[in-house]
Coordinates of C-alpha atoms and ligand atoms in Angstrom, one line a residue:
M1222 CA 33.1 17.3 17.1
K1223 CA 30.2 15.2 15.7
M1224 CA 30.0 11.9 17.6
G1225 CA 26.8 10.5 16.1
F1226 CA 24.6 8.2 18.2
P1227 CA 26.2 6.8 21.3
K1228 CA 27.4 3.2 21.5
G1229 CA 24.6 1.0 22.8
F1230 CA 21.9 3.3 21.4
L1231 CA 18.6 1.5 21.6
W1232 CA 17.3 1.1 18.1
G1233 CA 14.0 -0.8 17.9
G1234 CA 10.3 -0.4 17.6
A1235 CA 7.2 0.0 19.8
V1236 CA 3.8 -1.6 20.1
A1237 CA 1.1 -2.0 22.7
A1238 CA -0.5 -5.2 23.9
H1239 CA -4.0 -4.6 22.8
Q1240 CA -3.1 -3.4 19.4
L1241 CA -1.3 -6.6 18.3
E1242 CA -1.8 -9.5 20.7
G1243 CA -5.4 -10.5 20.0
G1244 CA -6.1 -13.6 22.1
W1245 CA -8.6 -11.4 24.0
Q1246 CA -10.0 -14.3 25.9
E1247 CA -6.9 -16.5 26.1
G1248 CA -5.1 -17.5 29.3
G1249 CA -7.8 -16.1 31.6
K1250 CA -7.6 -12.5 30.2
G1251 CA -10.3 -10.2 31.3
I1252 CA -12.2 -7.7 29.1
S1253 CA -10.3 -4.4 28.7
V1254 CA -11.4 -1.0 27.5
A1255 CA -9.9 -1.8 24.1
D1256 CA -12.2 -4.8 23.8
V1257 CA -15.3 -2.6 23.8
M1258 CA -14.2 -0.2 21.1
T1259 CA -15.5 -0.8 17.5
L1260 CA -13.9 -0.1 14.2
G1261 CA -14.0 3.6 13.3
G1262 CA -12.4 5.5 10.4
P1263 CA -10.6 8.7 9.5
N1264 CA -13.7 10.8 10.1
K1265 CA -15.7 8.3 12.2
P1266 CA -14.8 7.9 15.9
R1267 CA -14.7 4.4 17.3
E1268 CA -17.8 3.6 19.2
I1269 CA -17.5 2.7 22.9
T1270 CA -20.1 0.0 23.5
D1271 CA -21.8 -1.0 26.7
G1272 CA -19.8 -4.3 27.0
V1273 CA -19.2 -6.5 24.0
V1274 CA -22.2 -6.3 21.7
P1275 CA -22.7 -9.2 19.2
G1276 CA -22.5 -8.3 15.5
K1277 CA -20.1 -5.3 15.9
I1278 CA -16.5 -5.3 14.7
Y1279 CA -14.0 -5.2 17.6
P1280 CA -10.6 -5.0 15.8
N1281 CA -8.6 -5.6 19.0
H1282 CA -10.1 -9.0 19.8
E1283 CA -7.9 -10.7 17.3
A1284 CA -5.6 -7.9 16.2
I1285 CA -2.6 -9.5 14.4
D1286 CA -2.7 -12.6 16.7
F1287 CA 0.8 -11.8 18.1
Y1288 CA -0.3 -13.8 21.1
H1289 CA 0.2 -17.0 19.1
R1290 CA 2.8 -15.8 16.6
Y1291 CA 5.2 -13.6 18.6
E1292 CA 8.2 -15.8 18.1
E1293 CA 7.9 -15.6 14.3
D1294 CA 7.4 -11.8 14.6
I1295 CA 10.3 -11.3 17.0
A1296 CA 12.6 -13.3 14.6
L1297 CA 11.6 -10.9 11.8
L1298 CA 12.3 -7.9 14.0
A1299 CA 15.7 -9.4 14.9
K1300 CA 16.5 -9.7 11.2
M1301 CA 16.3 -5.9 11.1
G1302 CA 18.8 -5.8 13.9
F1303 CA 16.5 -4.6 16.7
K1304 CA 18.3 -3.8 19.9
C1305 CA 15.1 -3.3 21.9
F1306 CA 11.4 -3.8 21.7
R1307 CA 8.8 -1.7 23.5
T1308 CA 5.5 -3.3 24.4
S1309 CA 3.0 -3.1 27.2
I1310 CA 1.7 -5.6 29.6
A1311 CA -2.0 -6.1 29.3
W1312 CA -3.2 -5.4 32.8
T1313 CA -6.2 -7.7 32.0
R1314 CA -3.9 -10.7 31.6
I1315 CA -2.5 -10.2 35.1
F1316 CA -5.5 -8.9 36.9
P1317 CA -8.5 -9.7 34.6
N1318 CA -11.0 -7.6 36.6
G1319 CA -8.4 -5.3 38.1
D1320 CA -9.6 -5.6 41.7
E1321 CA -8.4 -9.2 42.5
V1322 CA -5.8 -9.8 45.1
E1323 CA -4.2 -12.8 43.4
A1324 CA -2.5 -12.4 40.0
N1325 CA -3.4 -14.6 37.1
E1326 CA -0.5 -17.0 36.6
A1327 CA -1.2 -17.8 33.0
G1328 CA -0.9 -14.1 32.1
L1329 CA 2.4 -13.7 34.1
K1330 CA 3.7 -16.8 32.3
F1331 CA 2.9 -15.3 28.9
Y1332 CA 5.1 -12.3 29.5
D1333 CA 7.8 -14.4 31.0
D1334 CA 8.0 -16.3 27.8
L1335 CA 7.7 -13.2 25.7
F1336 CA 10.6 -11.4 27.5
D1337 CA 12.7 -14.6 27.4
T1338 CA 12.2 -14.8 23.7
L1339 CA 13.2 -11.1 23.3
H1340 CA 16.4 -11.7 25.2
R1341 CA 17.1 -14.8 23.2
Y1342 CA 17.0 -12.6 20.1
G1343 CA 19.2 -10.0 21.7
M1344 CA 16.5 -7.4 22.4
E1345 CA 16.0 -5.3 25.5
P1346 CA 12.4 -5.2 26.5
I1347 CA 11.0 -1.7 27.2
V1348 CA 7.7 -2.0 29.0
T1349 CA 4.7 0.3 29.5
L1350 CA 2.4 -0.6 32.4
S1351 CA -0.7 1.1 31.2
H1352 CA -1.1 1.7 27.5
F1353 CA -4.8 2.4 26.6
E1354 CA -5.7 -0.9 28.2
M1355 CA -7.3 -1.4 31.6
P1356 CA -9.8 -3.8 33.0
Y1357 CA -13.3 -2.8 31.8
N1358 CA -14.6 -3.9 35.2
L1359 CA -12.8 -0.9 36.7
V1360 CA -14.8 1.3 34.4
T1361 CA -18.2 -0.2 35.2
K1362 CA -17.7 -0.8 38.9
Y1363 CA -15.5 2.1 39.9
G1364 CA -15.9 4.8 37.2
G1365 CA -12.3 4.4 36.1
W1366 CA -9.5 6.7 37.3
R1367 CA -12.0 9.2 38.8
N1368 CA -12.0 6.8 41.7
R1369 CA -9.1 6.9 44.2
K1370 CA -9.3 3.1 44.6
L1371 CA -7.6 2.8 41.2
V1372 CA -4.4 4.0 42.7
D1373 CA -4.2 0.8 44.9
F1374 CA -5.2 -1.5 42.1
F1375 CA -2.6 0.0 39.8
V1376 CA 0.2 -0.1 42.3
R1377 CA -0.7 -3.8 43.1
F1378 CA -0.4 -4.5 39.4
A1379 CA 2.8 -2.6 39.0
V1380 CA 4.5 -4.2 42.0
T1381 CA 3.4 -7.7 40.9
V1382 CA 5.1 -7.3 37.5
F1383 CA 8.1 -5.4 38.8
K1384 CA 8.8 -8.3 41.1
R1385 CA 8.1 -11.0 38.6
Y1386 CA 10.3 -9.4 35.8
K1387 CA 12.9 -7.7 37.9
D1388 CA 15.7 -9.5 36.2
K1389 CA 14.2 -9.4 32.7
V1390 CA 13.0 -5.8 32.3
K1391 CA 15.0 -2.7 33.2
Y1392 CA 13.2 0.1 31.3
W1393 CA 9.6 0.9 32.3
M1394 CA 7.0 3.6 31.7
T1395 CA 4.0 4.2 33.8
F1396 CA 1.2 5.7 31.7
N1397 CA 1.3 5.9 27.9
E1398 CA 0.6 9.4 26.5
I1399 CA -0.8 10.5 29.8
N1400 CA -1.4 14.0 28.4
N1401 CA -3.8 12.9 25.6
Q1402 CA -6.7 13.3 27.9
R1403 CA -6.1 17.1 28.0
D1404 CA -8.4 17.1 25.0
V1405 CA -11.8 16.7 26.8
N1406 CA -13.9 17.2 23.6
T1407 CA -13.8 13.6 22.6
E1408 CA -14.9 10.4 24.4
F1409 CA -11.9 8.6 23.1
T1410 CA -9.1 10.1 25.1
A1411 CA -10.7 10.0 28.6
F1412 CA -11.8 6.4 28.0
T1413 CA -8.5 5.1 26.6
N1414 CA -6.2 6.9 29.0
S1415 CA -8.3 6.5 32.1
G1416 CA -11.5 4.4 31.7
V1417 CA -13.5 7.6 32.2
L1418 CA -16.9 8.2 30.6
Y1419 CA -18.0 11.9 31.1
K1420 CA -21.4 12.5 32.6
D1421 CA -23.8 15.1 31.4
G1422 CA -23.4 18.5 33.0
E1423 CA -20.1 17.8 34.8
N1424 CA -17.1 20.1 34.3
R1425 CA -14.8 17.9 32.2
Y1426 CA -11.7 19.8 33.2
E1427 CA -12.4 19.3 36.9
V1428 CA -12.8 15.6 36.2
L1429 CA -9.7 15.6 34.1
Y1430 CA -7.5 17.0 36.8
Q1431 CA -8.9 14.8 39.5
V1432 CA -8.2 11.8 37.3
A1433 CA -4.7 13.0 36.5
H1434 CA -4.0 13.6 40.2
H1435 CA -4.8 9.9 40.9
E1436 CA -2.6 8.9 38.1
F1437 CA 0.3 11.1 39.2
V1438 CA 0.1 9.6 42.7
A1439 CA -0.1 6.1 41.2
S1440 CA 2.8 6.7 38.9
A1441 CA 5.0 8.2 41.7
L1442 CA 4.2 5.2 44.0
A1443 CA 5.2 2.9 41.2
V1444 CA 8.5 4.7 40.8
I1445 CA 9.1 4.5 44.5
E1446 CA 8.2 0.8 44.8
G1447 CA 10.0 -0.1 41.6
H1448 CA 13.3 1.4 42.8
K1449 CA 13.0 -0.7 46.0
I1450 CA 12.5 -3.9 44.0
N1451 CA 15.4 -3.2 41.7
P1452 CA 17.5 0.0 42.1
D1453 CA 18.7 -0.4 38.5
F1454 CA 15.2 0.1 37.1
Q1455 CA 14.7 3.1 34.8
I1456 CA 11.1 4.3 35.1
G1457 CA 9.9 7.0 32.9
C1458 CA 6.9 9.1 32.2
M1459 CA 5.5 9.0 28.7
L1460 CA 3.8 11.9 26.8
A1461 CA 2.7 12.6 23.3
M1462 CA 4.8 15.6 22.5
S1463 CA 3.5 17.7 19.7
P1464 CA 4.9 21.3 19.6
V1465 CA 2.3 24.0 19.4
Y1466 CA 3.6 26.9 17.3
P1467 CA 2.1 30.4 17.4
A1468 CA 0.2 31.2 14.2
T1469 CA 2.1 34.5 13.9
C1470 CA 4.5 36.7 15.8
K1471 CA 1.6 38.6 17.3
P1472 CA 2.2 38.7 21.1
M1473 CA -1.2 37.2 21.8
D1474 CA -0.6 34.3 19.5
Q1475 CA 2.7 33.6 21.4
M1476 CA 0.8 33.6 24.6
A1477 CA -1.9 31.3 23.3
A1478 CA 0.7 28.8 22.0
L1479 CA 2.5 28.9 25.3
K1480 CA -0.7 28.3 27.3
E1481 CA -1.6 25.4 25.0
M1482 CA 1.8 23.8 25.6
D1483 CA 1.2 24.1 29.3
R1484 CA -1.8 21.8 29.0
T1485 CA 0.7 19.1 28.1
F1486 CA 3.6 20.3 30.3
V1487 CA 1.5 20.0 33.5
F1488 CA 1.7 16.2 33.0
S1489 CA 5.5 16.1 32.8
D1490 CA 6.1 19.0 35.2
V1491 CA 4.5 16.9 38.0
Q1492 CA 6.2 13.6 37.0
C1493 CA 9.6 15.1 36.3
R1494 CA 9.8 17.8 38.9
G1495 CA 7.7 16.2 41.6
H1496 CA 5.3 19.0 42.2
Y1497 CA 2.5 20.9 40.6
P1498 CA 3.5 24.1 38.6
M1499 CA 2.0 27.4 39.7
Y1500 CA 0.0 27.9 36.5
I1501 CA -2.2 24.9 37.2
L1502 CA -2.7 25.6 40.9
K1503 CA -3.8 29.1 39.9
E1504 CA -6.1 27.8 37.2
W1505 CA -7.9 25.5 39.7
E1506 CA -8.2 28.3 42.2
N1507 CA -9.5 30.8 39.6
K1508 CA -12.0 28.3 38.2
G1509 CA -13.1 27.1 41.5
Y1510 CA -12.1 23.4 40.8
N1511 CA -12.2 21.2 43.9
I1512 CA -9.4 18.7 43.3
K1513 CA -9.2 16.3 46.2
I1514 CA -5.6 15.8 47.3
E1515 CA -4.9 13.7 50.3
N1516 CA -2.4 14.3 53.0
G1517 CA 1.0 12.9 52.0
D1518 CA 0.3 13.1 48.2
F1519 CA 2.7 16.0 47.7
D1520 CA 5.4 14.1 49.4
I1521 CA 4.7 11.0 47.2
L1522 CA 4.9 13.1 44.1
E1523 CA 8.2 14.6 45.3
R1524 CA 9.7 11.2 46.1
G1525 CA 8.4 9.5 42.9
K1526 CA 10.0 11.6 40.2
V1527 CA 10.8 9.7 37.0
D1528 CA 14.2 8.7 35.8
Y1529 CA 13.8 9.6 32.2
F1530 CA 11.4 11.2 29.7
A1531 CA 9.8 9.0 27.1
L1532 CA 7.9 10.6 24.3
S1533 CA 6.0 9.9 21.2
Y1534 CA 6.4 12.2 18.3
Y1535 CA 4.1 12.3 15.2
M1536 CA 3.2 15.9 14.3
S1537 CA 3.0 19.5 15.3
F1538 CA 0.1 21.9 15.8
V1539 CA -0.5 25.7 15.4
S1540 CA -2.5 27.9 17.8
E1541 CA -4.0 31.2 17.0
Y1542 CA -5.3 33.6 19.7
D1543 CA -9.1 33.3 20.0
P1544 CA -10.7 36.3 21.7
E1545 CA -13.9 34.2 22.2
G1546 CA -12.0 31.3 23.7
K1547 CA -13.3 30.2 27.0
E1548 CA -11.3 27.2 28.2
H1549 CA -8.5 27.8 25.7
M1550 CA -6.8 31.1 24.9
G1551 CA -6.2 29.9 21.3
K1552 CA -7.8 27.8 18.7
E1553 CA -6.1 25.2 16.5
V1554 CA -5.4 26.2 12.9
K1555 CA -3.7 24.4 10.0
N1556 CA 0.0 24.9 9.4
P1557 CA 0.3 26.2 5.8
Y1558 CA 4.0 25.3 5.7
V1559 CA 3.8 21.5 6.3
K1560 CA 1.9 18.6 4.6
A1561 CA -0.4 16.3 6.4
S1562 CA -1.0 12.5 6.2
D1563 CA -4.3 11.0 5.0
W1564 CA -5.5 11.2 8.6
G1565 CA -4.6 14.9 8.8
W1566 CA -1.5 14.5 11.0
Q1567 CA 0.9 17.3 10.1
I1568 CA 4.3 16.0 9.1
D1569 CA 7.1 18.1 10.7
P1570 CA 10.5 16.6 11.1
V1571 CA 12.0 19.8 12.5
G1572 CA 9.4 19.7 15.2
L1573 CA 11.1 16.6 16.6
R1574 CA 14.4 18.4 17.1
Y1575 CA 12.5 21.4 18.5
M1576 CA 10.7 19.2 21.0
L1577 CA 13.8 17.3 22.1
N1578 CA 15.4 20.7 22.8
V1579 CA 12.5 22.1 24.8
I1580 CA 12.2 18.9 26.9
S1581 CA 15.9 18.7 27.5
E1582 CA 16.1 22.3 28.6
R1583 CA 13.1 22.1 30.8
Y1584 CA 14.0 18.9 32.7
E1585 CA 17.6 18.0 32.0
L1586 CA 16.7 14.4 31.8
P1587 CA 17.7 11.6 29.4
M1588 CA 15.0 11.0 26.8
M1589 CA 13.8 8.1 24.8
I1590 CA 11.7 8.4 21.6
V1591 CA 9.4 5.5 22.1
E1592 CA 7.1 6.3 19.1
N1593 CA 7.4 8.0 15.8
G1594 CA 6.0 7.1 12.4
I1595 CA 3.4 7.7 9.7
G1596 CA 0.1 5.8 9.0
L1597 CA -0.3 5.1 5.3
H1598 CA -2.7 3.3 3.0
E1599 CA -0.6 0.6 1.4
Y1600 CA -0.9 -2.2 -1.1
P1601 CA 1.6 -4.9 -2.1
D1602 CA 2.8 -4.6 -5.7
E1603 CA 2.7 -7.5 -8.2
T1604 CA 5.7 -9.1 -6.5
G1605 CA 3.9 -9.0 -3.2
V1606 CA 6.0 -6.2 -1.7
V1607 CA 4.9 -2.8 -0.4
Q1608 CA 7.2 -0.1 -1.9
D1609 CA 6.9 2.3 1.0
D1610 CA 9.1 5.1 -0.1
T1611 CA 6.9 7.6 1.7
R1612 CA 7.6 5.9 5.0
I1613 CA 11.4 5.8 4.3
K1614 CA 11.3 9.5 3.5
Y1615 CA 9.4 10.3 6.7
F1616 CA 11.8 8.3 8.9
S1617 CA 14.9 9.5 7.1
E1618 CA 13.9 13.1 7.7
H1619 CA 13.0 12.5 11.3
I1620 CA 16.3 10.7 12.0
A1621 CA 18.2 13.5 10.4
E1622 CA 16.6 16.0 12.9
M1623 CA 17.0 13.6 15.8
K1624 CA 20.7 13.4 14.9
K1625 CA 21.1 17.1 14.9
A1626 CA 19.5 17.3 18.4
V1627 CA 22.2 14.8 19.6
D1628 CA 25.2 16.2 17.6
E1629 CA 24.5 19.9 17.6
D1630 CA 22.2 20.5 20.6
G1631 CA 23.7 18.0 23.0
V1632 CA 20.5 16.3 24.1
T1633 CA 20.8 13.0 25.9
L1634 CA 18.9 10.4 23.9
M1635 CA 18.8 6.7 24.9
G1636 CA 16.9 5.2 22.0
Y1637 CA 14.5 5.4 19.1
C1638 CA 11.5 3.1 18.7
P1639 CA 9.4 3.7 15.6
W1640 CA 5.7 3.0 16.2
G1641 CA 4.2 -0.3 14.9
P1642 CA 7.2 -1.9 13.2
I1643 CA 4.7 -4.6 12.2
D1644 CA 1.3 -3.4 11.0
L1645 CA -1.2 -3.4 13.8
V1646 CA -4.6 -2.0 14.9
S1647 CA -4.8 1.8 14.9
A1648 CA -5.6 3.2 18.4
S1649 CA -7.6 6.2 17.2
T1650 CA -9.6 4.6 14.4
G1651 CA -9.3 0.8 15.0
E1652 CA -8.3 0.4 11.3
M1653 CA -5.8 -2.2 10.2
E1654 CA -5.4 -0.2 7.0
K1655 CA -3.7 2.7 8.8
R1656 CA -0.4 1.0 8.5
Y1657 CA 2.8 1.9 10.2
G1658 CA 5.0 -1.2 9.8
F1659 CA 8.3 -2.2 8.2
I1660 CA 6.4 -5.5 8.0
Y1661 CA 3.1 -5.9 6.2
V1662 CA 0.3 -7.9 7.7
D1663 CA -2.3 -9.3 5.4
K1664 CA -5.5 -8.2 7.1
N1665 CA -8.0 -5.5 6.2
N1666 CA -10.3 -3.3 8.2
Q1667 CA -13.1 -5.8 8.0
G1668 CA -10.8 -8.4 9.6
K1669 CA -10.3 -10.4 6.5
G1670 CA -6.9 -11.7 5.4
T1671 CA -4.4 -14.5 5.9
L1672 CA -2.4 -12.6 8.6
K1673 CA 0.7 -13.4 6.6
R1674 CA 3.8 -11.2 7.4
V1675 CA 5.8 -9.7 4.5
P1676 CA 8.8 -7.3 4.9
K1677 CA 8.2 -4.0 3.1
K1678 CA 10.9 -2.0 1.3
S1679 CA 11.5 0.0 4.5
F1680 CA 12.4 -3.2 6.3
Y1681 CA 15.8 -3.3 4.5
W1682 CA 16.2 0.4 4.8
Y1683 CA 15.8 0.3 8.6
Q1684 CA 18.1 -2.7 8.8
K1685 CA 20.8 -0.5 7.3
V1686 CA 20.1 2.4 9.6
I1687 CA 20.6 0.1 12.7
K1688 CA 23.6 -1.6 11.2
T1689 CA 25.4 1.7 10.8
N1690 CA 24.2 3.0 14.2
G1691 CA 22.2 5.7 12.4
E1692 CA 25.0 7.0 10.1
D1693 CA 23.3 5.8 6.9
Y1694 CA 19.8 6.9 6.7
Ligands
P53_2068 P1 -3.0 5.7 15.6 C1 -3.2 10.6 19.2 C2 -2.2 11.5 18.9 C3 -0.9 11.0 19.0 C4 -0.6 9.7 19.3 O1 -1.9 6.4 16.6 C5 -1.6 8.8 19.6 C6 -3.0 9.3 19.6 C7 -4.1 8.4 19.9 O2 -4.3 7.5 18.9 O3 -1.5 7.6 19.9 C8 -0.2 7.0 19.9 O4 -2.9 4.3 15.9 C9 -0.4 5.7 20.8 C10 -0.4 4.5 20.0 C11 -1.0 4.7 18.7 C12 -0.1 5.6 17.9 O5 0.2 6.8 18.6 O6 -4.2 6.3 16.1 O7 0.5 5.7 21.9 O8 -1.1 3.5 20.8 O9 -1.3 3.6 17.9 C13 -0.5 5.9 16.5 O10 -2.6 6.1 14.2

C-alpha cells in the first residue's frame, strides 16, 4: 500500500552560516576560511588569499546580510510552511580564533535568538557544526586539520554549543560534505573542508587520510559527548552523495565505478559502522601511507557511530576504466543520457532514488536529504517576479523519485531540505548569480543590489508541496 511521506516529515530548506549571514566582523566574530576566498566563476576557481587583501571581492563578508535580517527571512520561509530549517553555527562566532578556552557570549546569544525565532515560527532547527567555515587562525597557526590539536578545539566547540542549545536543537550534523576532499586535485575542497593548504611535493592522499582520521575521531567524540548532554540528540554524518555509474557494462568499467564510490564510502563507512573498511586499510598498506592513529582511536570510532545519514544530492557521475590511471582506476566521463546545468552539474533525478537505496541497504539507517537543488541564472520579469519553471521541474522530478524510494523501496526518510531556499553565495564559485532560491535576493556578483527579497514562482509551488505533505508536486 502506498503511504506517502510519513506524518511529521521535515519539509524545509538548508543554508550555511557563511553563505548568507554576512556580518563577518559583527559580535566579535573571527575571520574564517570563507572570509579569505574571493569571487570566482563557472570556469574560474575562487582565489584563497593570504588573509584579507584590500581591493578584492570577498562575497561572504556581507553575503545576503541574514545576520541583520533573519527575522524577515524566517517569516517568509514560514509562509511557505517550512517545518524545519537547516543552518550551521559559524565556529568563528563562538570561538573567533578557534583556540580560546572561553566562548564568545555575543556569538552564542546570536544563535539563541535565531533558534528562538525559528521555534516561534514553528520550525525545527537542524544544525551543522562545521560547514566550510572554520577559524582562519587554525589554518595559519596549526595547519588546519592536519594537526591533531584540532580534535580538541572542535570538541570544545561542539560541547559548548550542545550544552547551550540542548533544549533548542535536536538534530545535528558534524562535518558538512566531509567526503568532498576526496578530490585532491583542487585547492578548494581541502581548504573548505579542513583548512588544509597542500605543500609542494607532499602526497596529497596521505595528507587527506590523516586529516580525515582526525575528523573521524572528532566527529565520534562529538557524538559520544552529545549523547551525554542530551540522550535525545540525533547526530548525523553528512556526505555529498553522487552516484558514480560505470560507463559501460565492461567488467573493468564496473570495477572502476565501484572503486570510485569507495572513495566516498570510506567516509560514511567509518562514521556509520564505527571502523575502517578493509579496502582503505589495504590501500594505505600497499601505498606505504603512514597514517598516525593513537591508542584508543578505534574504540572512539566504534562508540561514536552516528544516529542517521544526512546527504546532499545534486548530480551523478560516470566513470570509465583508465588503464593509465595511477591513483584512480577510472576517469570521469560525461553522461550522454542526462543534461547538465550551466555549471556542468549533471541533472539526474533517478540518481537520487538510486542513492537512497544504496545508502539504506549499506547502513540500514534513517536518512535525511539536507541539500538538493539547481543553480540557475535568473532575472525578474517585468512584474518583478522570477518565473523559475526550470527549478520547479527539477524539484518536481526529484521529489517524484524520492517518493518512490519511500513508497516502493521502503527507505526511512526523515526530511527534505532543498539547498538555498533564499538566494545566497555559491560555495564553489562565490557567485550570487548562481541562484538556488524560492526567494530572489536583489544582489549581483559584484555585490551591487538592494538586497530586497522577492518570492519566485517556485515559492508558491513549494508551499503547495508542503501543504499536501508531498502529494501534490
Ligand atoms: P554551490 C560540490 C559538489 C556538491 C556540493 O554548491 C557542493 C560542492 C561544493 O560547492 O557543495 C554543497 O554553491 C554545499 C553547499 C553549497 C551547495 O552544495 O557551489 O554543502 O555549501 O552551496 C551548492 O553551487
